[in-house]
CSV table of C-alpha atoms in Angstrom, one decimal:
chain,number,residue,atom,x,y,z
M,174,MET,CA,137.4,106.4,87.1
M,175,ILE,CA,136.3,106.2,83.5
M,176,GLY,CA,134.9,103.3,81.5
M,177,PHE,CA,132.9,102.7,78.4
M,178,VAL,CA,129.7,100.8,77.5
M,179,SER,CA,130.5,97.6,75.7
M,180,GLN,CA,127.0,96.1,75.6
M,181,ILE,CA,123.5,97.4,76.4
M,182,TRP,CA,120.1,95.7,76.6
M,183,THR,CA,116.9,96.9,78.2
M,184,ASN,CA,117.9,98.4,81.5
M,185,VAL,CA,121.3,96.7,81.9
M,186,ALA,CA,124.6,98.0,80.6
M,187,GLU,CA,127.9,96.1,80.4
M,188,ILE,CA,130.8,98.4,81.1
M,189,LYS,CA,134.6,98.0,80.8
M,190,PHE,CA,137.0,100.0,83.0
M,191,GLN,CA,140.7,100.4,82.3
M,192,THR,CA,142.1,102.0,85.6
M,193,ASP,CA,141.6,101.8,89.3
M,194,LEU,CA,140.1,98.3,89.0
M,195,ASP,CA,140.7,97.5,92.6
M,196,LYS,CA,138.2,100.2,93.6
M,197,ILE,CA,135.2,98.6,91.9
M,198,GLN,CA,132.5,97.5,94.3
M,199,LEU,CA,129.0,96.3,94.0
M,200,GLU,CA,126.3,98.9,94.4
M,201,GLN,CA,128.6,101.8,93.4
M,202,ALA,CA,126.8,104.5,91.4
M,203,LEU,CA,127.9,105.3,87.9
M,204,THR,CA,127.0,108.4,86.0
M,205,MET,CA,126.7,109.3,82.3
M,206,HIS,CA,125.5,112.2,80.1
M,207,GLN,CA,126.9,114.9,82.4
M,208,ASN,CA,125.5,113.2,85.6
M,209,THR,CA,121.9,113.0,84.2
M,210,THR,CA,122.0,109.2,83.8
M,211,VAL,CA,122.7,107.0,86.8
M,212,LEU,CA,123.4,103.3,87.0
M,213,VAL,CA,124.3,101.0,89.9
M,214,ILE,CA,126.8,98.1,89.7
M,215,LYS,CA,125.1,94.8,90.3
M,216,LYS,CA,127.5,92.3,88.9
M,217,ILE,CA,131.3,92.1,88.6
M,218,LEU,CA,132.1,89.9,85.6
M,219,ASP,CA,135.9,90.0,85.7
M,220,ALA,CA,138.7,92.3,86.7
M,221,ASN,CA,137.6,95.2,84.5
M,222,THR,CA,134.0,94.4,83.4
M,223,VAL,CA,130.8,95.0,85.3
M,224,ARG,CA,127.1,94.9,84.7
M,225,ALA,CA,125.0,97.8,86.0
M,226,ILE,CA,121.3,98.5,86.1
M,227,VAL,CA,119.9,101.8,85.0
M,228,ILE,CA,118.4,103.8,87.8
M,229,ALA,CA,117.5,106.9,85.9
M,230,LYS,CA,118.4,108.1,82.4
M,231,SER,CA,118.0,111.4,80.5
M,232,GLN,CA,118.7,110.0,77.0
M,233,PRO,CA,119.3,106.7,75.3
M,234,ILE,CA,122.5,104.7,76.2
M,235,ALA,CA,124.6,103.5,73.4
M,236,VAL,CA,127.7,101.3,73.0
M,237,GLY,CA,130.8,103.4,73.4
M,238,HIS,CA,129.3,106.0,75.7
M,239,GLN,CA,131.6,107.1,78.5
M,240,VAL,CA,130.8,106.1,82.0
M,241,ILE,CA,132.2,107.6,85.2
M,242,ASN,CA,132.4,105.6,88.4
M,243,THR,CA,131.7,108.0,91.2
M,244,LEU,CA,133.3,105.5,93.7
M,245,THR,CA,130.3,106.3,96.0
M,246,PHE,CA,126.8,104.9,96.5
M,247,LEU,CA,123.3,106.2,96.0
M,248,GLN,CA,122.6,108.9,98.6
M,249,VAL,CA,119.7,109.0,101.0
M,250,PRO,CA,118.4,112.3,102.5
M,251,VAL,CA,118.2,112.0,106.3
M,252,GLY,CA,117.5,114.0,109.4
M,253,PRO,CA,115.5,117.1,110.0
M,254,THR,CA,116.6,118.6,106.6
M,255,ALA,CA,114.8,115.8,104.8
M,256,LYS,CA,111.4,116.5,106.3
M,257,ASN,CA,108.7,118.2,104.4
M,258,GLN,CA,110.2,117.0,101.1
M,259,VAL,CA,109.4,114.4,98.4
M,260,PHE,CA,112.5,112.8,97.0
M,261,ASN,CA,113.1,110.7,93.9
M,262,ILE,CA,115.6,107.9,93.6
M,263,LEU,CA,118.4,110.4,93.0
M,264,ALA,CA,117.7,112.2,96.3
M,265,GLN,CA,116.4,115.2,94.4
M,266,SER,CA,113.6,117.1,96.0
M,267,GLN,CA,110.4,117.0,93.9
M,268,ASN,CA,108.8,119.9,95.6
M,269,ASN,CA,111.8,122.2,95.9
M,270,ALA,CA,114.3,121.7,93.1
M,271,GLN,CA,117.0,123.8,94.8
M,272,TYR,CA,116.8,122.0,98.1
M,273,LYS,CA,120.0,120.2,99.3
M,274,PRO,CA,119.4,118.0,102.3
M,275,LYS,CA,122.0,116.1,104.4
M,276,THR,CA,122.6,112.7,102.8
M,277,ILE,CA,124.3,109.4,103.7
M,278,PRO,CA,125.1,106.4,101.5
M,279,ILE,CA,122.2,103.9,101.0
M,280,ASN,CA,122.2,100.9,103.4
M,281,SER,CA,125.0,102.5,105.4
M,282,THR,CA,122.8,102.3,108.5
M,283,VAL,CA,122.4,98.5,108.6
M,284,ASN,CA,122.9,97.2,112.2
M,285,VAL,CA,124.4,93.8,111.8
M,286,THR,CA,124.7,92.9,115.5
M,287,LYS,CA,121.0,93.4,116.5
M,288,GLU,CA,122.0,93.1,120.2
M,289,ASN,CA,119.7,96.0,121.2
M,290,PHE,CA,116.2,94.8,120.6
M,291,ASN,CA,113.5,96.3,122.8
M,292,VAL,CA,110.4,94.1,123.2
M,293,ARG,CA,108.4,96.2,125.6
M,294,HIS,CA,104.9,96.5,124.2
M,295,LYS,CA,103.6,100.0,123.5
M,296,LEU,CA,100.2,100.1,121.8
M,297,LEU,CA,99.8,102.2,118.7
M,298,GLU,CA,96.2,103.2,118.1
M,299,THR,CA,95.1,104.0,114.5
M,300,GLY,CA,91.4,104.9,115.3
M,301,ILE,CA,90.4,102.3,112.7
M,302,LYS,CA,88.0,99.9,114.5
M,303,ALA,CA,88.7,96.7,112.5
M,304,LEU,CA,92.5,97.3,112.6
M,305,ASP,CA,92.8,98.2,116.3
M,306,PHE,CA,90.4,95.5,117.5
M,307,PHE,CA,91.4,92.4,115.4
M,308,VAL,CA,95.1,93.3,114.7
M,309,PRO,CA,96.4,95.3,117.7
M,310,ILE,CA,99.6,97.2,116.6
M,311,PHE,CA,102.6,97.8,118.9
M,312,GLU,CA,105.6,99.9,118.3
M,313,GLY,CA,108.2,98.1,116.2
M,314,TYR,CA,105.7,95.8,114.5
M,315,LYS,CA,105.5,95.0,110.8
M,316,ILE,CA,102.0,95.1,109.5
M,317,GLY,CA,101.0,93.8,106.0
M,318,ILE,CA,97.9,95.1,104.3
M,319,PHE,CA,97.0,92.4,101.8
M,320,GLY,CA,94.6,92.6,99.0
M,321,GLY,CA,94.0,92.4,95.2
M,322,ALA,CA,93.6,95.3,92.9
M,323,GLY,CA,91.1,98.0,93.9
M,324,VAL,CA,90.1,96.7,97.3
M,325,GLY,CA,91.3,99.8,99.2
M,326,LYS,CA,94.9,99.1,100.3
M,327,THR,CA,96.2,102.6,99.5
M,328,VAL,CA,93.2,104.4,101.0
M,329,LEU,CA,93.6,102.4,104.2
M,330,MET,CA,97.3,103.2,104.3
M,331,LYS,CA,96.6,106.9,103.9
M,332,GLU,CA,94.1,106.8,106.7
M,333,ILE,CA,96.6,105.2,109.0
M,334,ILE,CA,99.2,107.9,108.1
M,335,PHE,CA,96.6,110.6,108.8
M,336,ASN,CA,95.3,109.2,112.1
M,337,VAL,CA,98.5,108.1,113.7
M,338,SER,CA,100.4,111.3,112.7
M,339,LYS,CA,97.6,113.4,114.1
M,340,GLN,CA,97.5,111.5,117.4
M,341,ARG,CA,101.2,111.2,118.0
M,342,GLN,CA,103.1,114.4,117.8
M,343,LYS,CA,106.6,113.0,118.6
M,344,VAL,CA,106.9,110.7,115.6
M,345,SER,CA,108.4,110.9,112.2
M,346,SER,CA,106.7,109.5,109.1
M,347,ILE,CA,108.4,108.1,106.1
M,348,PHE,CA,106.4,107.1,103.1
M,349,VAL,CA,108.0,105.0,100.4
M,350,GLY,CA,106.1,104.7,97.1
M,351,SER,CA,107.4,101.8,95.0
M,352,GLY,CA,105.8,101.2,91.6
M,353,GLU,CA,102.5,102.9,92.4
M,354,ARG,CA,100.6,105.7,90.6
M,355,SER,CA,102.0,109.2,90.7
M,356,ARG,CA,98.4,110.4,91.4
M,357,GLU,CA,98.4,108.6,94.7
M,358,GLY,CA,101.7,110.1,95.8
M,359,LEU,CA,100.6,113.6,94.9
M,360,GLU,CA,97.2,113.2,96.7
M,361,LEU,CA,99.0,112.0,99.8
M,362,PHE,CA,101.5,114.9,99.7
M,363,LEU,CA,98.7,117.5,99.3
M,364,GLU,CA,96.6,115.9,102.1
M,365,LEU,CA,99.6,115.8,104.5
M,366,GLN,CA,100.4,119.4,103.6
M,367,GLU,CA,96.8,120.5,104.1
M,368,SER,CA,96.8,118.7,107.5
M,369,ASN,CA,100.1,120.3,108.6
M,370,LEU,CA,101.6,116.8,108.8
M,371,MET,CA,104.2,117.1,106.0
M,372,SER,CA,106.5,119.0,108.4
M,373,LYS,CA,107.4,115.8,110.1
M,374,SER,CA,107.1,113.5,107.1
M,375,THR,CA,109.5,112.5,104.3
M,376,MET,CA,108.4,110.9,101.0
M,377,PHE,CA,110.5,108.7,98.7
M,378,VAL,CA,108.8,107.9,95.4
M,379,ALA,CA,109.6,105.7,92.4
M,380,GLN,CA,106.5,105.5,90.2
M,381,MET,CA,105.3,102.7,88.1
M,382,ASN,CA,106.7,104.3,84.9
M,383,GLU,CA,110.3,104.4,86.3
M,384,THR,CA,113.0,101.8,85.8
M,385,PRO,CA,113.0,98.5,87.7
M,386,GLY,CA,116.3,99.7,89.2
M,387,ALA,CA,114.6,102.8,90.7
M,388,ARG,CA,111.6,100.8,91.9
M,389,SER,CA,113.8,98.2,93.6
M,390,MET,CA,116.2,100.7,95.2
M,391,ILE,CA,113.6,103.1,96.5
M,392,VAL,CA,112.6,100.8,99.4
M,393,PRO,CA,116.1,100.3,100.7
M,394,MET,CA,116.4,104.1,100.5
M,395,GLY,CA,113.4,104.6,102.7
M,396,VAL,CA,114.5,102.0,105.1
M,397,THR,CA,118.0,103.6,105.4
M,398,ALA,CA,116.2,106.9,106.2
M,399,ALA,CA,114.1,105.2,108.8
M,400,GLU,CA,117.1,103.5,110.5
M,401,TYR,CA,118.9,106.8,110.6
M,402,ALA,CA,115.9,108.5,112.3
M,403,ARG,CA,115.7,105.7,114.8
M,404,ASP,CA,119.3,105.1,115.7
M,405,TYR,CA,120.8,108.6,115.2
M,406,GLU,CA,117.9,111.0,115.7
M,407,LYS,CA,116.5,108.7,118.5
M,408,GLU,CA,113.0,109.0,117.0
M,409,ASP,CA,110.0,106.7,116.8
M,410,VAL,CA,109.4,106.2,113.1
M,411,LEU,CA,106.3,105.2,111.1
M,412,LEU,CA,107.4,103.6,107.8
M,413,PHE,CA,104.8,103.2,105.1
M,414,ILE,CA,105.6,101.2,102.1
M,415,ASP,CA,103.2,101.2,99.2
M,416,ASN,CA,103.6,98.6,97.6
M,417,ILE,CA,106.1,96.1,98.9
M,418,TYR,CA,104.9,93.6,96.2
M,419,ARG,CA,106.0,96.1,93.6
M,420,PHE,CA,109.4,96.1,95.2
M,421,ILE,CA,109.6,92.3,94.9
M,422,GLN,CA,108.3,92.6,91.3
M,423,ALA,CA,111.1,95.2,90.5
M,424,THR,CA,113.8,93.0,92.0
M,425,ASN,CA,112.5,90.2,89.9
M,426,GLU,CA,112.8,92.3,86.8
M,427,VAL,CA,116.3,93.3,87.7
M,428,SER,CA,117.2,89.7,88.4
M,429,SER,CA,115.9,88.6,85.0
M,430,ALA,CA,117.8,91.4,83.3
M,431,LEU,CA,120.9,90.2,84.9
M,432,GLU,CA,120.2,86.7,83.7
M,433,LYS,CA,119.8,85.1,87.1
M,434,ASN,CA,117.9,81.9,87.6
M,435,VAL,CA,114.2,81.9,88.3
M,436,SER,CA,112.6,79.9,91.1
M,437,ILE,CA,109.1,78.9,92.2
M,438,GLY,CA,106.2,80.7,90.6
M,439,GLY,CA,108.5,82.6,88.2
M,440,TYR,CA,110.0,84.7,91.0
M,441,HIS,CA,113.8,85.1,91.2
M,442,ALA,CA,115.8,82.7,93.3
M,443,THR,CA,116.9,85.4,95.7
M,444,MET,CA,113.5,86.7,96.6
M,445,ASP,CA,113.5,85.6,100.2
M,446,SER,CA,116.9,87.1,100.9
M,447,ASP,CA,115.9,90.4,99.2
M,448,VAL,CA,112.8,90.5,101.4
M,449,SER,CA,114.8,89.6,104.5
M,450,PHE,CA,117.3,92.4,103.8
M,451,ILE,CA,114.4,94.9,104.1
M,452,GLU,CA,112.3,93.3,106.8
M,453,ASP,CA,115.1,92.4,109.2
M,454,ARG,CA,116.0,96.0,109.6
M,455,LEU,CA,112.6,97.1,110.9
M,456,TYR,CA,112.4,96.7,114.7
M,457,LYS,CA,112.4,98.5,118.0
M,458,ASN,CA,115.5,99.1,120.1
M,459,GLU,CA,116.7,101.3,122.9
M,460,ASN,CA,117.1,104.3,120.5
M,461,GLY,CA,113.5,104.2,119.1
M,462,SER,CA,111.3,102.2,116.9
M,463,ILE,CA,110.4,101.6,113.3
M,464,THR,CA,106.7,100.5,113.0
M,465,SER,CA,106.0,99.6,109.4
M,466,PHE,CA,102.8,99.4,107.4
M,467,GLN,CA,103.2,97.6,104.1
M,468,THR,CA,100.6,97.2,101.4
M,469,VAL,CA,100.9,93.9,99.5
M,470,PHE,CA,99.2,93.4,96.2
M,471,LEU,CA,97.9,89.9,95.8
M,472,PRO,CA,97.9,88.6,92.2
M,473,MET,CA,94.5,87.1,91.5
M,474,ASP,CA,93.6,87.7,95.2
M,475,ASP,CA,95.8,84.7,96.0
M,476,LEU,CA,97.2,84.5,99.5
M,477,SER,CA,99.3,81.5,98.5
M,478,ASP,CA,101.3,83.5,96.0
M,479,PRO,CA,105.1,82.9,96.7
M,480,ALA,CA,105.6,86.6,97.2
M,481,ALA,CA,102.9,86.8,99.8
M,482,ILE,CA,104.2,83.7,101.6
M,483,SER,CA,107.7,85.2,101.6
M,484,LEU,CA,106.4,88.3,103.4
M,485,PHE,CA,104.1,86.4,105.8
M,486,THR,CA,107.1,84.9,107.6
M,487,HIS,CA,108.4,88.4,108.5
M,488,LEU,CA,105.2,90.2,109.4
M,489,ASP,CA,103.8,90.5,112.9
M,490,SER,CA,100.3,91.1,111.6
M,491,SER,CA,98.4,90.6,108.4
M,492,PHE,CA,95.3,92.7,107.6
M,493,VAL,CA,93.6,91.0,104.7
M,494,LEU,CA,91.1,92.9,102.5
M,495,SER,CA,88.5,90.9,100.8
M,496,ARG,CA,86.9,91.4,97.4
M,497,ASP,CA,83.8,89.7,98.6
M,498,LYS,CA,83.4,92.2,101.5
M,499,MET,CA,84.0,95.1,99.1
M,500,SER,CA,81.3,93.9,96.8
M,501,ARG,CA,78.9,94.1,99.7
M,502,ASN,CA,79.9,97.7,100.5
M,503,ILE,CA,81.9,96.7,103.6
M,504,PHE,CA,84.6,99.4,103.9
M,505,PRO,CA,87.3,98.8,104.9
M,506,ALA,CA,86.8,95.4,103.2
M,507,PHE,CA,88.5,93.6,106.1
M,508,ASP,CA,88.2,89.8,106.5
M,509,PRO,CA,88.9,89.0,110.2
M,510,LEU,CA,88.8,85.2,109.6
M,511,VAL,CA,92.0,85.2,107.5
M,512,SER,CA,93.8,88.1,109.1
M,513,THR,CA,96.3,87.3,111.9
M,514,SER,CA,98.3,89.1,114.5
M,515,ASN,CA,101.1,88.0,116.9
M,516,SER,CA,99.8,90.4,119.5
M,517,VAL,CA,96.5,88.5,120.0
M,518,SER,CA,97.6,87.1,123.4
M,519,VAL,CA,96.2,87.5,126.9
M,520,ASN,CA,99.7,88.6,128.1
M,521,VAL,CA,99.9,91.3,125.5
M,522,ILE,CA,96.5,92.9,125.1
M,523,GLY,CA,94.8,91.8,128.3
M,524,GLU,CA,92.0,89.2,128.9
M,525,ARG,CA,89.1,91.5,128.1
M,526,HIS,CA,90.3,92.4,124.6
M,527,PHE,CA,91.5,88.9,123.9
M,528,ASN,CA,88.2,87.3,124.9
M,529,ALA,CA,86.3,89.8,122.8
M,530,ILE,CA,88.4,89.0,119.7
M,531,ILE,CA,87.9,85.2,120.2
M,532,ALA,CA,84.1,85.6,120.7
M,533,ALA,CA,83.7,87.9,117.7
M,534,LYS,CA,85.6,85.6,115.4
M,535,SER,CA,83.7,82.6,116.7
M,536,ILE,CA,80.4,84.3,115.9
M,537,MET,CA,81.6,85.3,112.4
M,538,LYS,CA,83.0,81.8,111.7
M,539,LYS,CA,79.7,80.2,112.7
M,540,TYR,CA,77.8,82.6,110.4
M,541,LYS,CA,80.2,81.8,107.5
M,542,ASP,CA,79.4,78.1,108.1
M,543,LEU,CA,75.7,78.9,108.0
M,544,GLU,CA,75.8,80.9,104.8
M,545,ASP,CA,75.3,77.9,102.5
M,546,VAL,CA,72.4,76.6,104.6
M,547,ILE,CA,70.8,80.0,104.4
M,548,LEU,CA,71.3,80.1,100.7
M,549,ILE,CA,69.7,76.7,100.2
M,550,LEU,CA,67.0,76.6,102.8
M,551,GLY,CA,66.5,80.3,103.7
M,552,PHE,CA,66.9,82.2,107.0
M,553,ASP,CA,63.5,81.2,108.3
M,554,GLU,CA,64.5,77.5,108.5
M,555,LEU,CA,67.3,78.2,111.0
M,556,ASP,CA,66.8,77.3,114.7
M,557,ALA,CA,66.5,80.1,117.2
M,558,GLU,CA,70.1,80.0,118.3
M,559,SER,CA,71.4,80.1,114.7
M,560,LYS,CA,69.2,83.1,114.0
M,561,ILE,CA,70.7,85.0,116.9
M,562,ILE,CA,74.3,84.1,115.7
M,563,VAL,CA,73.5,85.4,112.2
M,564,ARG,CA,72.0,88.6,113.6
M,565,LYS,CA,75.0,89.2,115.8
M,566,ALA,CA,77.5,88.4,113.0
M,567,LEU,CA,75.8,90.9,110.6
M,568,GLN,CA,75.8,93.5,113.3
M,569,LEU,CA,79.5,93.0,113.9
M,570,GLU,CA,80.3,93.0,110.2
M,571,ASN,CA,78.5,96.3,109.7
M,572,PHE,CA,79.9,97.7,112.9
M,573,PHE,CA,83.4,97.4,111.6
M,574,THR,CA,82.6,99.6,108.6
M,575,GLN,CA,83.9,103.1,109.0
M,576,ASN,CA,84.0,106.5,107.3
M,577,PHE,CA,87.6,107.6,106.5
M,578,PHE,CA,88.9,111.1,106.6
M,579,MET,CA,90.9,110.3,103.5
M,580,ALA,CA,87.7,109.3,101.6
M,581,ALA,CA,85.5,112.1,102.8
M,582,ALA,CA,85.8,114.0,99.5
M,583,PHE,CA,84.3,111.0,97.7
M,584,THR,CA,81.8,109.7,100.3
M,585,LYS,CA,80.6,113.2,101.4
M,586,GLU,CA,80.7,111.8,105.0
M,587,PRO,CA,83.1,113.0,107.7
M,588,GLY,CA,85.8,110.7,108.8
M,589,VAL,CA,85.6,109.1,112.3
M,590,TYR,CA,88.4,108.2,114.7
M,591,VAL,CA,87.3,105.6,117.3
M,592,PRO,CA,89.4,104.9,120.4
M,593,LEU,CA,90.2,101.3,121.0
M,594,GLU,CA,88.4,101.1,124.4
M,595,LYS,CA,85.1,102.3,122.8
M,596,THR,CA,85.5,99.7,120.0
M,597,ILE,CA,86.1,96.9,122.6
M,598,ASP,CA,83.1,98.0,124.7
M,599,SER,CA,80.9,98.2,121.6
M,600,VAL,CA,81.8,94.7,120.4
M,601,ILE,CA,81.2,93.2,123.8
M,602,ARG,CA,77.8,94.7,124.0
M,603,ILE,CA,76.9,93.4,120.6
M,604,ILE,CA,78.2,89.9,121.5
M,605,ASP,CA,76.1,90.0,124.7
M,606,GLY,CA,73.0,90.5,122.6
M,607,GLU,CA,72.2,94.0,123.9
M,608,PHE,CA,71.0,95.1,120.5
M,609,LEU,CA,69.2,92.1,119.0
M,610,ASP,CA,66.1,94.1,118.4
M,611,ILE,CA,68.0,96.6,116.2
M,612,SER,CA,68.5,95.9,112.5
M,613,PRO,CA,72.1,95.1,111.5
M,614,SER,CA,72.0,97.8,108.8
M,615,GLU,CA,71.8,100.4,111.6
M,616,PHE,CA,75.3,99.5,112.6
M,617,ALA,CA,76.9,100.5,109.3
M,618,PHE,CA,79.4,103.4,109.4
M,619,ILE,CA,78.7,104.3,113.0
M,620,GLY,CA,81.5,105.2,115.4
M,621,SER,CA,80.6,103.3,118.6
M,622,VAL,CA,77.3,101.7,119.6
M,623,ASP,CA,76.5,104.9,121.4
M,624,ASP,CA,75.8,106.4,118.0
M,625,LEU,CA,72.8,104.2,117.6
M,626,ALA,CA,70.9,106.4,120.0
M,627,LYS,CA,71.7,109.4,117.9
M,628,LYS,CA,70.4,107.6,114.8
M,629,GLU,CA,67.1,107.0,116.5
M,630,VAL,CA,66.8,110.7,117.4
């Protein structure tokens, strides 16, 4: 099915077809320049005219250039043949150019009935104290890692990949890089390879220098692969998306290029439905589960940004990284007072863990309320009870710092994996005032409170 470019602007081409008009569909892949340029139909203007976004191009597109409608859709590598590979938006392996995996059409795995939800809770430990304690994760959950530029979202994501993959042998990992740096993707690939984890992992990457079409389609591509692994391979899947905000940004660029209306905050009017199309496919059923971790860039560190709000409604947990914490060398720079989780319930995590979370947050909130008083009057002017609260809060704040395996090359300190039970036990002992005579600084970057004795030695 052959057509010709009638108009071209930025990353959008208007194409006229003369034959087989009844076969034209949205999302069909078009090729040019001997299959080295790929576009996807996004708008059907009339019986023989379409608008398509550029996914990848090898040379400039000009009016009059021939276009071939493949009558198929973008393909997604799936199954065991896709593991141990890094793919671009065209399903081409980046670490083995000759590799030909099994592929299926993008979004062909969408389950529209959703009659087979499975809500049995199965805990997923990451070994990261702050995450496991304040934001308990269960299979099938969607976790958002929120933060502005440079607060440690990607490092935290890489640590989660490393820890969970190491601990759980029967799990597949799918990493989707949308609009992020190629350096980060390469580092992750090399680290997974070095740790022998790449053999059960698949990576899909569209970097920040690629077209908006590629950056917006790479996330549905990864989700399709995850759905296939869950529903056809019967696997539990860990899906990592870095960065879901860049996906929203890319869909916004595509929408603008297609001259669609803008909505609140300058975002496109279909932002919520675009996000829903991704998020509503990530869940646990009788076949397996998709547990997703999604980094979310916050423009100006603003949690009220429309994109963040759109995501909040879908997520089971939000793990917010704070620039203020980072400036005080608190790593991970986690803010427990603004982070939330649906799993913080007595019926889900048990009374002991639940009470520990409430008590820890209460102490930290009281300390935050006292900060202005301390700033104006000084610590010595506080009453005895307030001084104890401040000491416990600082001990807790420092306790939740942690050395990461993924940062060991930079910190020169070995990474630490801390089981959840040890974390809960340590927090309870701090709350009970067992260590009031120990300086809060001693709690920084330890594993559990048992390590305090080792420090003294």
